Short mmCIF file of C-alpha atoms in Angstrom, two decimals:
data_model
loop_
_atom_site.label_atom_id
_atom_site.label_comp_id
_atom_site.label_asym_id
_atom_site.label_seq_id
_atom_site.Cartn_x
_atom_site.Cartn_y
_atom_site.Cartn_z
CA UNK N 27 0.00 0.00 0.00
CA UNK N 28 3.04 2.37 0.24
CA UNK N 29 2.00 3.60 3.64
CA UNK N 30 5.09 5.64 5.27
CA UNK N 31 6.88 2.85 8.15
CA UNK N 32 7.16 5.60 10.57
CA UNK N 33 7.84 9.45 10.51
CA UNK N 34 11.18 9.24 8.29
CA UNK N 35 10.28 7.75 5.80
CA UNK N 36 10.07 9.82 2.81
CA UNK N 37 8.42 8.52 -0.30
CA UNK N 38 5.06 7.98 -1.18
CA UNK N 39 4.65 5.52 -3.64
CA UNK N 40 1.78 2.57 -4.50
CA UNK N 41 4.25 -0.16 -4.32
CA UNK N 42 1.12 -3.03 -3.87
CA UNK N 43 0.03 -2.35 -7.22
CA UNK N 44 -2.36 -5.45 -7.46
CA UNK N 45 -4.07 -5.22 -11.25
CA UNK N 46 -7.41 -5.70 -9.99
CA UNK N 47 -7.43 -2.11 -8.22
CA UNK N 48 -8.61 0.82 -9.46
CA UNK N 49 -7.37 3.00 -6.68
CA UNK N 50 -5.48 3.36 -3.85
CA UNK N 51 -5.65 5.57 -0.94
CA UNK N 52 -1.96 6.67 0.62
CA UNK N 53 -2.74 8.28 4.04
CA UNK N 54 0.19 8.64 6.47
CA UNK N 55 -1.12 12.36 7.94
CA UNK N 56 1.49 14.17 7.10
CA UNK N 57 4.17 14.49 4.19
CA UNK N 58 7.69 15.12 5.34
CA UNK N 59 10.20 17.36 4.12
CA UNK N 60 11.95 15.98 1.05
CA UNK N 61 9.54 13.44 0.30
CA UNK N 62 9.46 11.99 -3.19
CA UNK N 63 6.64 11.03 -5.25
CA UNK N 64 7.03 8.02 -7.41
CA UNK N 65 4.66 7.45 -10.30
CA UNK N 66 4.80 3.96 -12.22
CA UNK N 67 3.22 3.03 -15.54
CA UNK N 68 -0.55 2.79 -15.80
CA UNK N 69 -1.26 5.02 -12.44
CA UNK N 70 -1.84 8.24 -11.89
CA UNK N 71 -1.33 10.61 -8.51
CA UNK N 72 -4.10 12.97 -7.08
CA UNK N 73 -3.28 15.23 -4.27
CA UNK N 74 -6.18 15.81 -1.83
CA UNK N 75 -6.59 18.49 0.97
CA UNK N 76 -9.53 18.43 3.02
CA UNK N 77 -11.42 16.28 0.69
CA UNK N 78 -10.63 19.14 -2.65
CA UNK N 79 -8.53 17.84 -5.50
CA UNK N 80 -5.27 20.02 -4.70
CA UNK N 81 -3.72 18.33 -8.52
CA UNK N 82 -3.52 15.61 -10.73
CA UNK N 83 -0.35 14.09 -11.77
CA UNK N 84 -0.62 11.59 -14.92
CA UNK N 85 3.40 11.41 -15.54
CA UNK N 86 5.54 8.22 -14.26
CA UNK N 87 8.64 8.87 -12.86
CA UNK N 88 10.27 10.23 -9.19
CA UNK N 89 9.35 13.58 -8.44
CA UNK N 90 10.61 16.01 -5.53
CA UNK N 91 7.61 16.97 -3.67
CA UNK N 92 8.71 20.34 -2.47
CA UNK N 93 10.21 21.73 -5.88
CA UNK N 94 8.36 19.50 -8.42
CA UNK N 95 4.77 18.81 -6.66
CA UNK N 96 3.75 21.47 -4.16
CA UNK N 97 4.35 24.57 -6.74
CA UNK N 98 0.82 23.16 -8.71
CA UNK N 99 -1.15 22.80 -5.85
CA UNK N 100 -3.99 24.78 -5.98
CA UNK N 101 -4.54 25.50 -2.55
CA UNK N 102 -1.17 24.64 -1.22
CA UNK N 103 1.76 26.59 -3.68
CA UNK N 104 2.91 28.34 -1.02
CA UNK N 105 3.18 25.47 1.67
CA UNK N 106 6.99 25.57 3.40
CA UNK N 107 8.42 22.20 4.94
CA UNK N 108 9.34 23.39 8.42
CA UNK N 109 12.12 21.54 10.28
CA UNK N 110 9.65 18.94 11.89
CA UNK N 111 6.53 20.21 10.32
CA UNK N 112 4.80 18.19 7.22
CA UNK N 113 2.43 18.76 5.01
CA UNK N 114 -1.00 16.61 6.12
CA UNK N 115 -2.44 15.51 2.59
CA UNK N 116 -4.46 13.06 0.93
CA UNK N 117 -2.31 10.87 -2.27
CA UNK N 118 -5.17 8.46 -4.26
CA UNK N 119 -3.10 6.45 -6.81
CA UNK N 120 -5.73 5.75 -9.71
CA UNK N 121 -5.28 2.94 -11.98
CA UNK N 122 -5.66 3.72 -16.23
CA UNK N 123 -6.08 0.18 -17.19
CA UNK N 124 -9.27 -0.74 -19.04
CA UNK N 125 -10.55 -3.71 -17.41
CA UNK N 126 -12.38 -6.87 -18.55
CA UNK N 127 -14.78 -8.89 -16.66
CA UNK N 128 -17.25 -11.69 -16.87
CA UNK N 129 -20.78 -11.32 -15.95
CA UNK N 130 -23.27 -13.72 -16.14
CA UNK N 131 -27.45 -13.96 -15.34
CA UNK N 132 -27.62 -14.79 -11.36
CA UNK N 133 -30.94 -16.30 -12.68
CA UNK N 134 -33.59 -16.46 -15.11
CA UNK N 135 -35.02 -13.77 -17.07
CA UNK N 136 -38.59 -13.92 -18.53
CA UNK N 137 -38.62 -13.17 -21.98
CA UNK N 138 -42.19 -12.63 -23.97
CA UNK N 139 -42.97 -14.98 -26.15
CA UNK N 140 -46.06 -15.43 -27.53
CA UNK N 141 -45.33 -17.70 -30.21
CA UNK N 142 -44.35 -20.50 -27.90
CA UNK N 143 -47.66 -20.01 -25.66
CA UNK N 144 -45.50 -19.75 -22.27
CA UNK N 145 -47.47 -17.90 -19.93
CA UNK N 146 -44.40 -16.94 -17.71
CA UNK N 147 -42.50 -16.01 -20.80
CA UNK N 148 -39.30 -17.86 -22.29
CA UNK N 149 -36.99 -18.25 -19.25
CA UNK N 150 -32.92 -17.58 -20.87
CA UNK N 151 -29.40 -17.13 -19.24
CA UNK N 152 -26.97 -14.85 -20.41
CA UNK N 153 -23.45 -14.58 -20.48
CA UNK N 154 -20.53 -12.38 -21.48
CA UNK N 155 -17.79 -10.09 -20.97
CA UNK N 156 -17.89 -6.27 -20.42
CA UNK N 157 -14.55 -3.95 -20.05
CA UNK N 158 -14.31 -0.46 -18.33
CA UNK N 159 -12.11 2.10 -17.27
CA UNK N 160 -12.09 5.54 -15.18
CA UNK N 161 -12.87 8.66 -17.44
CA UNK N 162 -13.87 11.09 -14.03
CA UNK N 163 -11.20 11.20 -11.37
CA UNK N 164 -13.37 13.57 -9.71
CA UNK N 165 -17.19 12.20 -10.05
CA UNK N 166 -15.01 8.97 -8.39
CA UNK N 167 -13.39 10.74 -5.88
CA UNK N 168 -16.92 12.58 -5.02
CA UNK N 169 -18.92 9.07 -5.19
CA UNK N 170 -16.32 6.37 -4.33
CA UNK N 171 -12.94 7.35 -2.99
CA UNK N 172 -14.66 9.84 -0.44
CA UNK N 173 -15.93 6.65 1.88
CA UNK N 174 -13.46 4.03 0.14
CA UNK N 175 -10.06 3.18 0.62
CA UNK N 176 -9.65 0.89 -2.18
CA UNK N 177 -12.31 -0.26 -5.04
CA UNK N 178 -11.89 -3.10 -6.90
CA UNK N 179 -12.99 -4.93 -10.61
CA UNK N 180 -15.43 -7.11 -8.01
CA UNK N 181 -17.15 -3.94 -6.81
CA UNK N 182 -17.71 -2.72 -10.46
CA UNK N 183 -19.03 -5.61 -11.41
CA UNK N 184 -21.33 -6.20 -8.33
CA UNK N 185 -23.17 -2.57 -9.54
CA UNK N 186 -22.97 -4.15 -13.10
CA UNK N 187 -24.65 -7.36 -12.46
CA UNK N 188 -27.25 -5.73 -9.85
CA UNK N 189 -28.47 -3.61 -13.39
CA UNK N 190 -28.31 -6.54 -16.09
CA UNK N 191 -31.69 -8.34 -14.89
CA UNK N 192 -33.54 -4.93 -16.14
CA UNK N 193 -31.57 -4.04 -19.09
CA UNK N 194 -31.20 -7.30 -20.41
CA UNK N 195 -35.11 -7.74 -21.05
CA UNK N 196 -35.31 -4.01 -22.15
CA UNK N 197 -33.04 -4.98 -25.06
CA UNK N 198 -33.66 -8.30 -26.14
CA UNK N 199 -37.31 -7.51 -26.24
CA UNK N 200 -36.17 -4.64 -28.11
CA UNK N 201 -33.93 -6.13 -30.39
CA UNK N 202 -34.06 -9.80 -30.50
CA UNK N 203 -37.05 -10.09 -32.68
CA UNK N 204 -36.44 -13.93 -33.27
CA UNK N 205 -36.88 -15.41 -29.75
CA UNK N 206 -35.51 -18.80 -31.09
CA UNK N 207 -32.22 -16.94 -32.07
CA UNK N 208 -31.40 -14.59 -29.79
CA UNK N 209 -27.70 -14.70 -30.51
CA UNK N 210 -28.52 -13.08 -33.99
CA UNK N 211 -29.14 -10.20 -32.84
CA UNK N 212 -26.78 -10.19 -29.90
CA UNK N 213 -24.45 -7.46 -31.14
CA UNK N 214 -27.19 -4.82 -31.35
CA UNK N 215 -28.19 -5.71 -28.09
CA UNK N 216 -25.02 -5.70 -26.83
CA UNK N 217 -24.56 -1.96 -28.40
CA UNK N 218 -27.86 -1.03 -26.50
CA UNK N 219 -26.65 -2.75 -22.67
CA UNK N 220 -23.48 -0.85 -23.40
CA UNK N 221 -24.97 2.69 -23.87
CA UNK N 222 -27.44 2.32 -20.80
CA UNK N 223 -24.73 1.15 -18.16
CA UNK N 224 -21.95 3.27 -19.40
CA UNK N 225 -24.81 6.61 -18.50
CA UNK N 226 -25.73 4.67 -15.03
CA UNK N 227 -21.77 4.37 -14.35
CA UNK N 228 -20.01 7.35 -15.57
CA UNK N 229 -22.02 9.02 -12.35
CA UNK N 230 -19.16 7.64 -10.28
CA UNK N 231 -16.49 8.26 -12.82
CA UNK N 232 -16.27 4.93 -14.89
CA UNK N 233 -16.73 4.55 -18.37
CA UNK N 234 -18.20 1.22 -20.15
CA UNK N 235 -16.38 0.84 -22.87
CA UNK N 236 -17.75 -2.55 -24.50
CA UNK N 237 -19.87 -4.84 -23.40
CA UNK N 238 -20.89 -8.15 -25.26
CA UNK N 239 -23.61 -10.95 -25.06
CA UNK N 240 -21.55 -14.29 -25.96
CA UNK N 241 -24.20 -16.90 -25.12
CA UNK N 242 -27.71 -17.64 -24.22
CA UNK N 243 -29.40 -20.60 -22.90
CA UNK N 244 -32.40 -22.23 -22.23
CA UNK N 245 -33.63 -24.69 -20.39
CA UNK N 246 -33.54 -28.09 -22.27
CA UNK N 247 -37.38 -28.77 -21.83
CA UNK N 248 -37.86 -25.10 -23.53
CA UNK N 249 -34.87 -26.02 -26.13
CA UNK N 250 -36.69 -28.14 -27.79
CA UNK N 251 -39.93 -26.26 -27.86
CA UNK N 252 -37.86 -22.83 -29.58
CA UNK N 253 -36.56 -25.81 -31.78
CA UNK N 254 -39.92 -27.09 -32.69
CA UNK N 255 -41.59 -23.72 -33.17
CA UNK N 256 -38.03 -22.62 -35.67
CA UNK N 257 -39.10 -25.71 -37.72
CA UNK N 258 -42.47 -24.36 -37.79
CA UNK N 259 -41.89 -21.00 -39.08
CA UNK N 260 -38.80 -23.02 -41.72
CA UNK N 261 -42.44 -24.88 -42.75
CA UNK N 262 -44.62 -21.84 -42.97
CA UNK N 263 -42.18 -19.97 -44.94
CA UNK N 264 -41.48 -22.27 -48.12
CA UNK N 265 -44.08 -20.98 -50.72
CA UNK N 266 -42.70 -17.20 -50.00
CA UNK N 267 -39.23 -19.05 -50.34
CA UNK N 268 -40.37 -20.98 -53.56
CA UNK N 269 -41.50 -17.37 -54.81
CA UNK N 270 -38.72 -15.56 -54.17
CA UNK N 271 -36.69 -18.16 -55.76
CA UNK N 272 -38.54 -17.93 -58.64
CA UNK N 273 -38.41 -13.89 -58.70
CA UNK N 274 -34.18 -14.80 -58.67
CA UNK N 275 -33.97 -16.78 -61.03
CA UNK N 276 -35.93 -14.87 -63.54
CA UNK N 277 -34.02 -11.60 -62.22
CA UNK N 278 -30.48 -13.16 -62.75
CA UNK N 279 -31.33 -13.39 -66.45
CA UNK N 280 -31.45 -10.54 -67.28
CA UNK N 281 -27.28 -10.28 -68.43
CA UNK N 282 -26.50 -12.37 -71.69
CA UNK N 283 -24.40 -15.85 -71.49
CA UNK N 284 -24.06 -18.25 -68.66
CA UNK N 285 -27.04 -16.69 -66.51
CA UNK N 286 -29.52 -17.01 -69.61
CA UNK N 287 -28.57 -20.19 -69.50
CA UNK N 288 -29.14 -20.80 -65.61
CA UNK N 289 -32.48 -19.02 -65.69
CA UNK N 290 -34.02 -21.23 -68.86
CA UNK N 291 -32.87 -24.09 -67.11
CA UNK N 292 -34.09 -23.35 -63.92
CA UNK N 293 -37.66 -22.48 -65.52
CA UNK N 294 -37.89 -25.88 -66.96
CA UNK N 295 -37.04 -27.33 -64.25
CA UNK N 296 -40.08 -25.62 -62.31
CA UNK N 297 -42.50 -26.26 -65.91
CA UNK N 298 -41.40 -29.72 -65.42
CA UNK N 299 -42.13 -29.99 -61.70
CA UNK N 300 -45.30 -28.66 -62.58
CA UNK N 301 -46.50 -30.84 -65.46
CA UNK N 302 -45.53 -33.83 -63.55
CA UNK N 303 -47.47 -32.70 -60.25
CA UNK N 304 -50.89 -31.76 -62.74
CA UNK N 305 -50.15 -36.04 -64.10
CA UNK N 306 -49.93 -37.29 -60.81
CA UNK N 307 -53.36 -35.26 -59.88
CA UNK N 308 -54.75 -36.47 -63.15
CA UNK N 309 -53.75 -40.23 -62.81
CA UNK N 310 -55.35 -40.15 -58.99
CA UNK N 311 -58.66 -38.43 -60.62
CA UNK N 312 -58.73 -41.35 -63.24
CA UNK N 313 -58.39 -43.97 -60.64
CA UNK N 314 -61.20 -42.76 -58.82
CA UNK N 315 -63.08 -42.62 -61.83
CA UNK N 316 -62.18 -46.01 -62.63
CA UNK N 317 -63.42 -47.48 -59.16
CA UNK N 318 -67.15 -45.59 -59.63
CA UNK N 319 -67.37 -45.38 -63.54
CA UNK N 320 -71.10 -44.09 -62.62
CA UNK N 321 -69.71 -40.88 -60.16
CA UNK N 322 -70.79 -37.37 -61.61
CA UNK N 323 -67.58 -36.28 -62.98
CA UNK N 324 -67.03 -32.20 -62.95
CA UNK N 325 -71.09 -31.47 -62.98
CA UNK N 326 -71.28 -33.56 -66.20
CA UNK N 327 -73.57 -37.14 -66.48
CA UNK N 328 -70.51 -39.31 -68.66
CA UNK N 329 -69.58 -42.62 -67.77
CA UNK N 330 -66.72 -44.40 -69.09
CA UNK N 331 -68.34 -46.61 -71.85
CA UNK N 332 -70.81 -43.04 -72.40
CA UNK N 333 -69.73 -39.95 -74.13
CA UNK N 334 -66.44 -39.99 -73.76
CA UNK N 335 -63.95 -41.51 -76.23
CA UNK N 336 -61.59 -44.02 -75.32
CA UNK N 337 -58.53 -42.12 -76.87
CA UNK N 338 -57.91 -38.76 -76.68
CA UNK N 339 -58.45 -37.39 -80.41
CA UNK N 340 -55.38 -34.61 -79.79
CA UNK N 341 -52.32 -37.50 -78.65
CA UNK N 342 -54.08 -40.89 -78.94
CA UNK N 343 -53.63 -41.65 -75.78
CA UNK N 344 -55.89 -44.07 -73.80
CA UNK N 345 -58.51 -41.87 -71.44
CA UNK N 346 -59.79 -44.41 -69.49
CA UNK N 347 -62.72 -42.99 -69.14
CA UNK N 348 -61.85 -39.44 -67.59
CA UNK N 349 -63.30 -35.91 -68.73
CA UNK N 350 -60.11 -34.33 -69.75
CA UNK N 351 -56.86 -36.41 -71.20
CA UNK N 352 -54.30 -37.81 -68.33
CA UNK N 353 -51.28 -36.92 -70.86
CA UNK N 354 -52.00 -33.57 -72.79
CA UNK N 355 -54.97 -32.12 -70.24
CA UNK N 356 -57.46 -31.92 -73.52
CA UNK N 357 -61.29 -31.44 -72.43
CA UNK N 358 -63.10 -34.81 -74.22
CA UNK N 359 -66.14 -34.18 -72.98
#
């Protein structure tokens, strides 16, 4: 902690730099005469009197107290060192790291979802990371190092995790349209969680400077009901999917060469699919008609051995009895 050993000693330093520390408070009462300062990488030095920011150093190196530190003291430039007089002052060492921590649901949120019909909503987990670092020495000083002597990446992310609950459903109801995919949309959530906690934060001097959803989870009973309802919606979707494929294929020819080619053949393919589909309807219509010869076929009165020719008079083929011809669709009655 750097803490003086006694009335002698003469530098003030944070030599228990631990990296999970954002500050430091050095408090020995009173500053001796030719004291040094001593300012390593990643920290920075603020001088407190009577609770008032006095200055804030930001450069590493040793520095003479008396002829390098006092003389930018706001309220204490003119201080002298007497003989066996200090100087009684505050020293917060401040670490400029960004941080990184996990955070993770403590326990289920509620999501709505009305698709799957879950009265309580769909129950999820969250995990991730988030990273932050101080931006206000003084809104922290004010808010934190005022009643603190030390505050640590646990204490950040106990005020993190205490706001998640809240924002987490505010955003994924928000942006994670597709309840059975959250993780789609996790980076605009993400973006949102990030914005909301940095404003709740920066009041005591700490700036949120990413924050990230990495997974979500459900339990395995509701697993395999999101799974179930995805299919659902795959099934739902096919004859826009069919269209659109269509509305592609038709679009891609409009260049000359290879994609003429790909768009003829792909609309034969389709004619073909669709001839062979208005056969197999055909073929099922003439069975029928074969097991009750004497139905009513298509509001007409024309049995098999009736009106109706036995071959088709357009292709010759054998009609078997059936108002219209099984292989070229020609109306024989």
């Amino acid at each position: 902690m750097g803490l003086f050993s006694g009335q002698l000693a003469n530098v003030v330093e944070w030599q228990e730099h631990r990296e999970d520390v954002l500050f430091q408070k050095w408090s020995n009462g009173e500053i001796k005469k030719g004291s040094k300062l001593i300012i390593r990488p990643g920290q920075d030095a603020i001088f407190m009197f009577n609770g008032k920011v006095e200055g804030i150093f930001t450069d590493e190196g040793s520095f003479d107290i008396e002829s390098e530190i006092v003389p930018f003291l706001s309220t204490l430039k003119g201080f002298k060192f007497g003989f066996n007089s200090g100087m009684r002052a505050e020293v917060l060492f401040i670490n400029t790291k960004e941080f990184t921590e996990k955070w993770g649901t403590k326990n289920e949120i509620n999501i709505p979802a009305p698709s799957l019909n879950l009265p309580g909503g769909l129950p999820v987990r969250a995990f991730g990371t988030f990273s932050f670092k101080i931006s206000d020495h003084q809104a922290l000083i004010d808010k934190i190092a005022g009643v603190k002597q030390m505050f640590t990446t646990a204490d950040v992310r106990e005020r993190v995790v205490a706001k998640l609950d809240q924002l987490l459903m505010k955003w994924i109801v928000k942006e994670g349209k597709d309840m059975a995919n959250l993780m789609a949309n996790s980076d605009s959530i993400g973006r949102g969680i990030k914005e909301d906690l940095d404003m709740e934060m920066s009041r005591i001097g700490i700036s949120i400077t990413d924050f990230s959803m990495q997974n979500v989870n459900y339990p395995e009973n509701i697993q395999k009901m999101v799974e179930k309802a995805a299919s659902q919606s795959m099934v739902g979707d096919m004859n826009r999917y069919q269209t659109m494929a269509m509305t592609d294929a038709m679009t891609s020819g409009k260049g000359a060469g290879s994609n003429t080619i790909d768009m003829a053949n792909t609309m034969a393919g389709m004619q073909m699919g669709m001839m062979m589909g208005q056969q197999m309807a055909n073929q099922m219509g003439n069975m029928m008609n074969q097991q009750n010869p004497n139905q009513n076929v298509g509001g007409g009165n024309f049995a098999s051995n009736g009106n109706v020719p036995n071959f088709c008079p357009n292709c010759g083929a054998k009609t078997g009895g059936a108002n219209f011809c099984s292989n070229c669709g020609t109306k024989l009655v």
